[in-house]
Tab-separated table of C-alpha atoms in Angstrom:
chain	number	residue	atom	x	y	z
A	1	UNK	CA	144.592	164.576	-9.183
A	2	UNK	CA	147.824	163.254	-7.503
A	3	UNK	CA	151.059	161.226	-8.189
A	4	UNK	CA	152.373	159.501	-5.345
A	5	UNK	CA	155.900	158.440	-5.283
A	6	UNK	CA	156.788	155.995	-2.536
A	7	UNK	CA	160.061	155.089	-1.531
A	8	UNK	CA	161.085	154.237	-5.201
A	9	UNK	CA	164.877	153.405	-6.086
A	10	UNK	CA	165.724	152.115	-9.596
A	11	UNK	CA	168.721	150.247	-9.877
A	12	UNK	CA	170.502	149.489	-13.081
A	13	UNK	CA	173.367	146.825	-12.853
A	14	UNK	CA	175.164	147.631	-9.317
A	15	UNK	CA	174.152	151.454	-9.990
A	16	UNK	CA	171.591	153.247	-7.839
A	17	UNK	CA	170.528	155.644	-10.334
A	18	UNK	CA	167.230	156.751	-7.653
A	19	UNK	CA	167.266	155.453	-4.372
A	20	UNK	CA	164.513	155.641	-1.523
A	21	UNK	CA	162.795	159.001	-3.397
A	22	UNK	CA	159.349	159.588	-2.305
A	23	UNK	CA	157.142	162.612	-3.091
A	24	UNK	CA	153.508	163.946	-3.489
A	25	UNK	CA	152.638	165.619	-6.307
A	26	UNK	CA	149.543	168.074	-7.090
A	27	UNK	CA	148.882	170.098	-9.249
A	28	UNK	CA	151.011	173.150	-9.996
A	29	UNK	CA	154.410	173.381	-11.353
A	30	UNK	CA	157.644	171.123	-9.858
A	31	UNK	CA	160.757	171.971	-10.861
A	32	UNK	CA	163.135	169.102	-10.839
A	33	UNK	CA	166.700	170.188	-10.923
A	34	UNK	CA	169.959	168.606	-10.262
A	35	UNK	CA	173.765	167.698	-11.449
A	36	UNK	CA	174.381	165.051	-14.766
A	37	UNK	CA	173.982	162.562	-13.422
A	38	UNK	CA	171.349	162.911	-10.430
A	39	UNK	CA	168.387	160.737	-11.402
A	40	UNK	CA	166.208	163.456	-13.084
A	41	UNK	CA	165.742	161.572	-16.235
A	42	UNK	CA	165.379	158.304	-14.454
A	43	UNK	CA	162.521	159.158	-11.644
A	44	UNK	CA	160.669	161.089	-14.899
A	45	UNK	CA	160.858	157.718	-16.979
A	46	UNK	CA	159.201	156.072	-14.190
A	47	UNK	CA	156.645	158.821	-13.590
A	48	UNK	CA	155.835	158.465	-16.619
A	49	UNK	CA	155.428	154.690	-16.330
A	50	UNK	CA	157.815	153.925	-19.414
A	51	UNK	CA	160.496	152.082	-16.788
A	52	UNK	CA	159.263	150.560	-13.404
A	53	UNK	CA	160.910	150.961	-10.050
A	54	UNK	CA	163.401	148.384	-8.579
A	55	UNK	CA	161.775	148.933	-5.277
A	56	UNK	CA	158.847	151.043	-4.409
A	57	UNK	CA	155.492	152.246	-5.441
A	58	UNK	CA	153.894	155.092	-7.932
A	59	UNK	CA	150.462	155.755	-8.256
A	60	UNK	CA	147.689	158.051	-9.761
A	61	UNK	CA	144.847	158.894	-8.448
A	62	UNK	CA	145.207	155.998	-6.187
A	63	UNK	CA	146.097	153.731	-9.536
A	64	UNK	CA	149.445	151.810	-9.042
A	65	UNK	CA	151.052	152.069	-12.247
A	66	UNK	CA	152.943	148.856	-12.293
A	67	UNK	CA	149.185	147.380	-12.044
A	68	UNK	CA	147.448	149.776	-14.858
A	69	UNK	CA	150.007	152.200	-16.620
A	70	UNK	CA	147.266	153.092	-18.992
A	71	UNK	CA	145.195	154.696	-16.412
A	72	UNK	CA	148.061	157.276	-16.303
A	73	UNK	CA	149.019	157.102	-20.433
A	74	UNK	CA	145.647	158.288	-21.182
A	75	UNK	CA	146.381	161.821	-19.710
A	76	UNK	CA	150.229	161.952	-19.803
A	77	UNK	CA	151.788	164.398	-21.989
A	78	UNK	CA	155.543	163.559	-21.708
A	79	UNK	CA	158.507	165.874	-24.222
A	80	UNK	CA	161.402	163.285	-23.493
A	81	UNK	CA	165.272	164.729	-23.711
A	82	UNK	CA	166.187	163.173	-26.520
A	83	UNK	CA	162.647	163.978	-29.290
A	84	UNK	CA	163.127	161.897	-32.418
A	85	UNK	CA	160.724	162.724	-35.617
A	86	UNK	CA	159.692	161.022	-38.692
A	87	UNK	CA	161.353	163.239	-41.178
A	88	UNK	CA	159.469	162.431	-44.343
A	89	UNK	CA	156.482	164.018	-42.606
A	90	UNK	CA	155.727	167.159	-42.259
A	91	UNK	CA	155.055	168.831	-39.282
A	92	UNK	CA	151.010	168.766	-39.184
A	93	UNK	CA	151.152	165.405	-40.706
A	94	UNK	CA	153.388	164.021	-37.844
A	95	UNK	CA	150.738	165.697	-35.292
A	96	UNK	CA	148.042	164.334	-36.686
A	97	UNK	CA	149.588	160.881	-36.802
A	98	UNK	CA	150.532	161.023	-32.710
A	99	UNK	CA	146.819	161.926	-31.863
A	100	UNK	CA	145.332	159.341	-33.666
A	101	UNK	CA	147.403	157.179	-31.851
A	102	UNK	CA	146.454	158.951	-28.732
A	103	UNK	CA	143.120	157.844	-29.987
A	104	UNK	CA	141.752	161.529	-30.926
A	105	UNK	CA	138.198	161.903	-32.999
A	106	UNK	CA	139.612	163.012	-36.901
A	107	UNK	CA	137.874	166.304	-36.065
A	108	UNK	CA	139.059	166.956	-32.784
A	109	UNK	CA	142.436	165.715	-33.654
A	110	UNK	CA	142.687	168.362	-36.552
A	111	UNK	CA	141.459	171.026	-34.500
A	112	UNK	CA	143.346	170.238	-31.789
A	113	UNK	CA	146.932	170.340	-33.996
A	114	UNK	CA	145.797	173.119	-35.794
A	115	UNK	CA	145.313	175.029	-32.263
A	116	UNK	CA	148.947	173.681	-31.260
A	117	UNK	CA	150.841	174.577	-33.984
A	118	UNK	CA	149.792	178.073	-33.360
A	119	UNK	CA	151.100	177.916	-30.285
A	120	UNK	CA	154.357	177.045	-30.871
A	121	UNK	CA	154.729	179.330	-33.527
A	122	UNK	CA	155.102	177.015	-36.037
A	123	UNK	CA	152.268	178.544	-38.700
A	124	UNK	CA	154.291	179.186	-41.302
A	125	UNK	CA	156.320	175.916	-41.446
A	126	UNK	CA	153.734	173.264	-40.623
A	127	UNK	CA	153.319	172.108	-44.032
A	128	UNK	CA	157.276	171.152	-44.651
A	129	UNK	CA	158.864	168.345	-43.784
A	130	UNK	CA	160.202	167.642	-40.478
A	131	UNK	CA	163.585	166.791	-41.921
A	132	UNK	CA	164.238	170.276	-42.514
A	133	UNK	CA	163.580	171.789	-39.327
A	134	UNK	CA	166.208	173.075	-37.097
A	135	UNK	CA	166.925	172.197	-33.953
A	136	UNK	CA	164.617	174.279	-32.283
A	137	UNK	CA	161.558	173.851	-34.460
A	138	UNK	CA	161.728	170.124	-33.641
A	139	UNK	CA	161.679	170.955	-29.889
A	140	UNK	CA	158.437	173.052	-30.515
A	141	UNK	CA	157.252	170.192	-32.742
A	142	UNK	CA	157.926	167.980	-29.541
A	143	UNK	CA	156.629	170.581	-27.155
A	144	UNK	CA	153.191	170.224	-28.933
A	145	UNK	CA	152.936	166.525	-28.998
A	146	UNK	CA	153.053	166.243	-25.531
A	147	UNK	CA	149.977	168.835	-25.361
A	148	UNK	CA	148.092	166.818	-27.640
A	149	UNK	CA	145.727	165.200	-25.570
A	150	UNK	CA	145.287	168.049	-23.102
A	151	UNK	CA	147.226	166.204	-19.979
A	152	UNK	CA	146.792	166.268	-16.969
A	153	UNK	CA	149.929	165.481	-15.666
A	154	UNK	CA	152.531	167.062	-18.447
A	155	UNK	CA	156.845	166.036	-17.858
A	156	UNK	CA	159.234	168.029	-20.016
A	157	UNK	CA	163.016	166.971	-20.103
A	158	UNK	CA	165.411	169.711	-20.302
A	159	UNK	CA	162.303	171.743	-22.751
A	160	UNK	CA	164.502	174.790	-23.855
A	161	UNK	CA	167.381	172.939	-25.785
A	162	UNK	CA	167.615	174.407	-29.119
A	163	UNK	CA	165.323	177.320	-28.386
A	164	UNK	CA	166.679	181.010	-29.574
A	165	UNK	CA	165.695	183.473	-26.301
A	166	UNK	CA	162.231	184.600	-28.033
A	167	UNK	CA	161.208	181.115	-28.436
A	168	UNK	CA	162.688	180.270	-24.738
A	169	UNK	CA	160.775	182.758	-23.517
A	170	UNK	CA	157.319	182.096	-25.409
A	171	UNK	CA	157.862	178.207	-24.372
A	172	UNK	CA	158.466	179.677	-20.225
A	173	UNK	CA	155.336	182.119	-20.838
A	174	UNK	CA	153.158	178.589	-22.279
A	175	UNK	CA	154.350	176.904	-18.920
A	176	UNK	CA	153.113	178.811	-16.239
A	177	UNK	CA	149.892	179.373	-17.498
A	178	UNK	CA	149.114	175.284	-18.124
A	179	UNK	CA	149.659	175.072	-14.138
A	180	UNK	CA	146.111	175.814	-12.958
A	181	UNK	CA	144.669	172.300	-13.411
A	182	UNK	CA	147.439	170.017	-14.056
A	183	UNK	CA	150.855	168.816	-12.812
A	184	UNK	CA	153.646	169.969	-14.590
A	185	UNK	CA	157.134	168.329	-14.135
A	186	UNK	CA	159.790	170.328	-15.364
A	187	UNK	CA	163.567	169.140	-15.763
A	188	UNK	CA	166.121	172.271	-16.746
A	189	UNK	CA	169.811	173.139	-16.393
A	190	UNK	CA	168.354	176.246	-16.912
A	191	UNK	CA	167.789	177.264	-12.691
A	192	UNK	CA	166.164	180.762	-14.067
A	193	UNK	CA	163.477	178.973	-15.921
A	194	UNK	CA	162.361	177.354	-12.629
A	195	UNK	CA	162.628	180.455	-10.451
A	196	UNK	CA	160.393	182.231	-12.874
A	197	UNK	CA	157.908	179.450	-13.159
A	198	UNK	CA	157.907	176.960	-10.297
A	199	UNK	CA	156.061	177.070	-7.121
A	200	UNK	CA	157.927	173.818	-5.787
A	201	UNK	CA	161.551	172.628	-6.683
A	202	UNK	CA	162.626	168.951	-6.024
A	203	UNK	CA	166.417	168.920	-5.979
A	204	UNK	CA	168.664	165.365	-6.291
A	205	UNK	CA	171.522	164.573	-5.716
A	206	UNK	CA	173.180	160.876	-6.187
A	207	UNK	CA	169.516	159.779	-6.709
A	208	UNK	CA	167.657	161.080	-3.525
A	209	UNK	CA	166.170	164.519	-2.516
A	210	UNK	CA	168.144	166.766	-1.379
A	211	UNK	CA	165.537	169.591	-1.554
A	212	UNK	CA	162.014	169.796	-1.618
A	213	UNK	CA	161.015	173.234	-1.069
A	214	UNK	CA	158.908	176.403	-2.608
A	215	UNK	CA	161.639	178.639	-4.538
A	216	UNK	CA	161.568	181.727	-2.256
A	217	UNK	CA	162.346	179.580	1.195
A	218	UNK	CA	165.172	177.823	-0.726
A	219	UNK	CA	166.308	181.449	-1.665
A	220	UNK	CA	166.238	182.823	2.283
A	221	UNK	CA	168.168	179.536	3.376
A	222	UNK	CA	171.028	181.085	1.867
A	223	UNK	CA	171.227	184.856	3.321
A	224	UNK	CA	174.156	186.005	4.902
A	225	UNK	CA	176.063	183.086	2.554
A	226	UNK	CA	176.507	185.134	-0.857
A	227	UNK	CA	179.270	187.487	-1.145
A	228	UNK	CA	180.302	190.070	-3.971
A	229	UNK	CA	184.376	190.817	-4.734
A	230	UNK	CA	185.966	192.781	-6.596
A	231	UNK	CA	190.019	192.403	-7.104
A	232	UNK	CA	192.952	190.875	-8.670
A	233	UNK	CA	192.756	188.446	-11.212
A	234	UNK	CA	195.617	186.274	-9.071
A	235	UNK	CA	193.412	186.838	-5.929
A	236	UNK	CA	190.244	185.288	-7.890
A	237	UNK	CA	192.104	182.428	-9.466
A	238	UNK	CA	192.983	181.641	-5.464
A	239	UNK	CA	189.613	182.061	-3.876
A	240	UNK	CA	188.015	180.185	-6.901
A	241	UNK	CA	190.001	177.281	-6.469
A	242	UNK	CA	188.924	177.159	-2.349
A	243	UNK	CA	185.320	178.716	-2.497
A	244	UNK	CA	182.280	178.265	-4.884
A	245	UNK	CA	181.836	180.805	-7.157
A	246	UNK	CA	178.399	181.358	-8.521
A	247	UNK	CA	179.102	184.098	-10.861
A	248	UNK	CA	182.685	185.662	-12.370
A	249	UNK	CA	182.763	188.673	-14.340
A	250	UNK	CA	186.206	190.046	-16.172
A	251	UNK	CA	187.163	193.551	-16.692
A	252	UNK	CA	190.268	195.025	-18.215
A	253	UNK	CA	192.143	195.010	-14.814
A	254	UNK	CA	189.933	193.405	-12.437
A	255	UNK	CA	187.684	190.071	-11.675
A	256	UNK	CA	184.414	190.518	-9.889
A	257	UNK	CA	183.531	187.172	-7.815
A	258	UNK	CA	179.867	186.260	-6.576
A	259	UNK	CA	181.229	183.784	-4.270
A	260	UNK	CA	179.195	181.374	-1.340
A	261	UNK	CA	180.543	180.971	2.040
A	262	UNK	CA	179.237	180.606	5.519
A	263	UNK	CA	181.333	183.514	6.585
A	264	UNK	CA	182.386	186.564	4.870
A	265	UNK	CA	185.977	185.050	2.287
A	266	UNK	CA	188.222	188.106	1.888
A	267	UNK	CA	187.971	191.977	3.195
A	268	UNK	CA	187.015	193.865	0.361
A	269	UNK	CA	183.919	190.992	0.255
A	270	UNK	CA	180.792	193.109	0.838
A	271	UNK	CA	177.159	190.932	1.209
A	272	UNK	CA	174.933	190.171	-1.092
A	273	UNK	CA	171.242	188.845	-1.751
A	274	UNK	CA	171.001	185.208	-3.009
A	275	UNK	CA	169.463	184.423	-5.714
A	276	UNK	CA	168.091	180.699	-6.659
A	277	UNK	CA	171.027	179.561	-8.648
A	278	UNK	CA	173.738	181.028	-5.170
A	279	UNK	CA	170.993	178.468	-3.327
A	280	UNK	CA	170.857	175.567	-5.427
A	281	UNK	CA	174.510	175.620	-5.613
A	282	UNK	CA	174.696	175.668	-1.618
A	283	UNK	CA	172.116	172.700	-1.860
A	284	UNK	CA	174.263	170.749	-4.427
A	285	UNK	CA	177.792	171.777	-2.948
A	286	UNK	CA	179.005	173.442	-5.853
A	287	UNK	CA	178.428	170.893	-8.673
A	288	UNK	CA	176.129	172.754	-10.993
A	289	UNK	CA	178.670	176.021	-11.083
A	290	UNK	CA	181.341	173.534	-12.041
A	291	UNK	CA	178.657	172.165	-14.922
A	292	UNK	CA	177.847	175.341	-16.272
A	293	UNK	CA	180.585	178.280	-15.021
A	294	UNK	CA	183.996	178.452	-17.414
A	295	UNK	CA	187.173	178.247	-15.309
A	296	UNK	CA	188.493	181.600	-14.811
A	297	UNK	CA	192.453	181.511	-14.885
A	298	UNK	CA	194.729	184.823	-14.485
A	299	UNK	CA	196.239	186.020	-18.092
A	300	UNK	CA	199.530	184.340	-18.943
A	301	UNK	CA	198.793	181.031	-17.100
């Protein structure tokens, strides 16, 4: 199986939301990662054949999907960002209802959502209505729909919202081992979640690839570029506000900086290893530390 993306741009009024992507997909697991803002959501809606491309081509399996989207709807499982429910069902009821319309024998349908809702962990509230879930148990209710029909190509948008840590990690564990004979696209803020799971990431920026690369050659591009320092909390605020910081921690009476630069930042700066998230914020100059890492400002300013 294989989902070809060819020089595809999507433009919406005088915005390029994607311009001139094009990738090969296979099976295994892609992690697609980038700033608000980047295209993610856009180049997924158009995998997923729900918007078509301003300029380009997508196929599967040789099938352009501008020509046939239903060869590809018939094994897409997609878990959009935004999951709405019908809340006077309950949760089996509602799964039932999306595999009949995924055209599912009665029997297979019922086994299928009985086998799901196991999964998920959702045995012992399957029977209530959706309207009184939480947060999270809708996310697992949408994480199962887009199993129903056994995909072969599966896209999850930003999967772990809502999720307590036990249920983030079940969700990560379910991931990785779905990988052997389909592709999965997965969209996260969450840069651990594709270093633990991912054997390709696709990173945009501004709507094109910056990255395409397996996670541990993204990680050595950035040796000899991550520093650890400890010091002053006046010191930090300075070197924060003229280097990118991928991690802060601080103490009583001192600030320890993780910070990224080509050569070493201060003298008490001692090397460090990278990690995924040091290189994805090299690759993305610094934007998703400013999405995700509070401001860290001396006391008494």
């Amino acid at each position: 199986m294989e989902l070809n993306v060819e020089r595809v741009s999507k433009v919406f009024g005088k915005r390029w939301a994607v311009h001139d992507v094009s990738l090969r997909l296979e099976p295994g697991m892609i992690g697609l990662v980038g700033p608000n803002g980047a295209g993610k959501t856009t180049l997924m809606r158009m995998m997923a054949a729900l918007i078509p491309p301003t300029e380009g081509r997508l196929s599967w399996n040789g099938v352009d999907l501008q020509q046939s989207a239903m060869a590809l709807r018939r094994t897409l499982g997609y878990l959009p960002q935004e999951f709405g429910v019908y809340p006077e069902l309950s949760g089996r009821r509602f799964l039932r209802y999306l595999a009949a319309m995924k055209g599912l024998p009665r029997d297979l349908a019922n086994h299928r959502v009985d086998e799901l809702i196991e999964l998920v962990n959702l045995e012992h509230d399957a029977d209530r209505r959706l309207g009184a879930y939480s947060g999270g148990m809708k996310q697992r209710i949408g994480i199962a729909q887009s199993l129903l029909n056994d995909p072969e190509l599966l896209i999850v948008d930003e999967p772990s919202a809502g999720l307590d840590p036990s249920e983030h990690i079940r969700f990560r564990t379910l991931l990785s081992s779905l990988t052997a004979d389909r592709i999965v696209i997965l969209s996260t803020h969450i840069i651990s979640d594709v270093e633990a799971v991912a054997s390709r990431i696709v990173i945009l920026g501004e709507g094109r690839v910056v990255v395409d690369s397996d996670p541990e050659s993204l990680i050595s591009s950035a040796a000899g570029q991550v520093w650890t320092l400890t010091t002053d909390a006046v010191t930090a605020a300075r070197l924060q506000s003229t280097l990118q910081v991928s991690g802060l921690i601080s103490q009583r009476h001192a600030v320890t900086l993780r910070l990224i630069s080509s050569s070493r930042p201060h003298d008490g700066a001692f090397p460090a290893e990278p990690t995924l998230e040091d290189a994805y914020l090299l690759a993305t100059g610094g934007s998703w530390a400013r999405e995700h890492e509070p401001a860290f400002m001396p006391s008494g300013q």
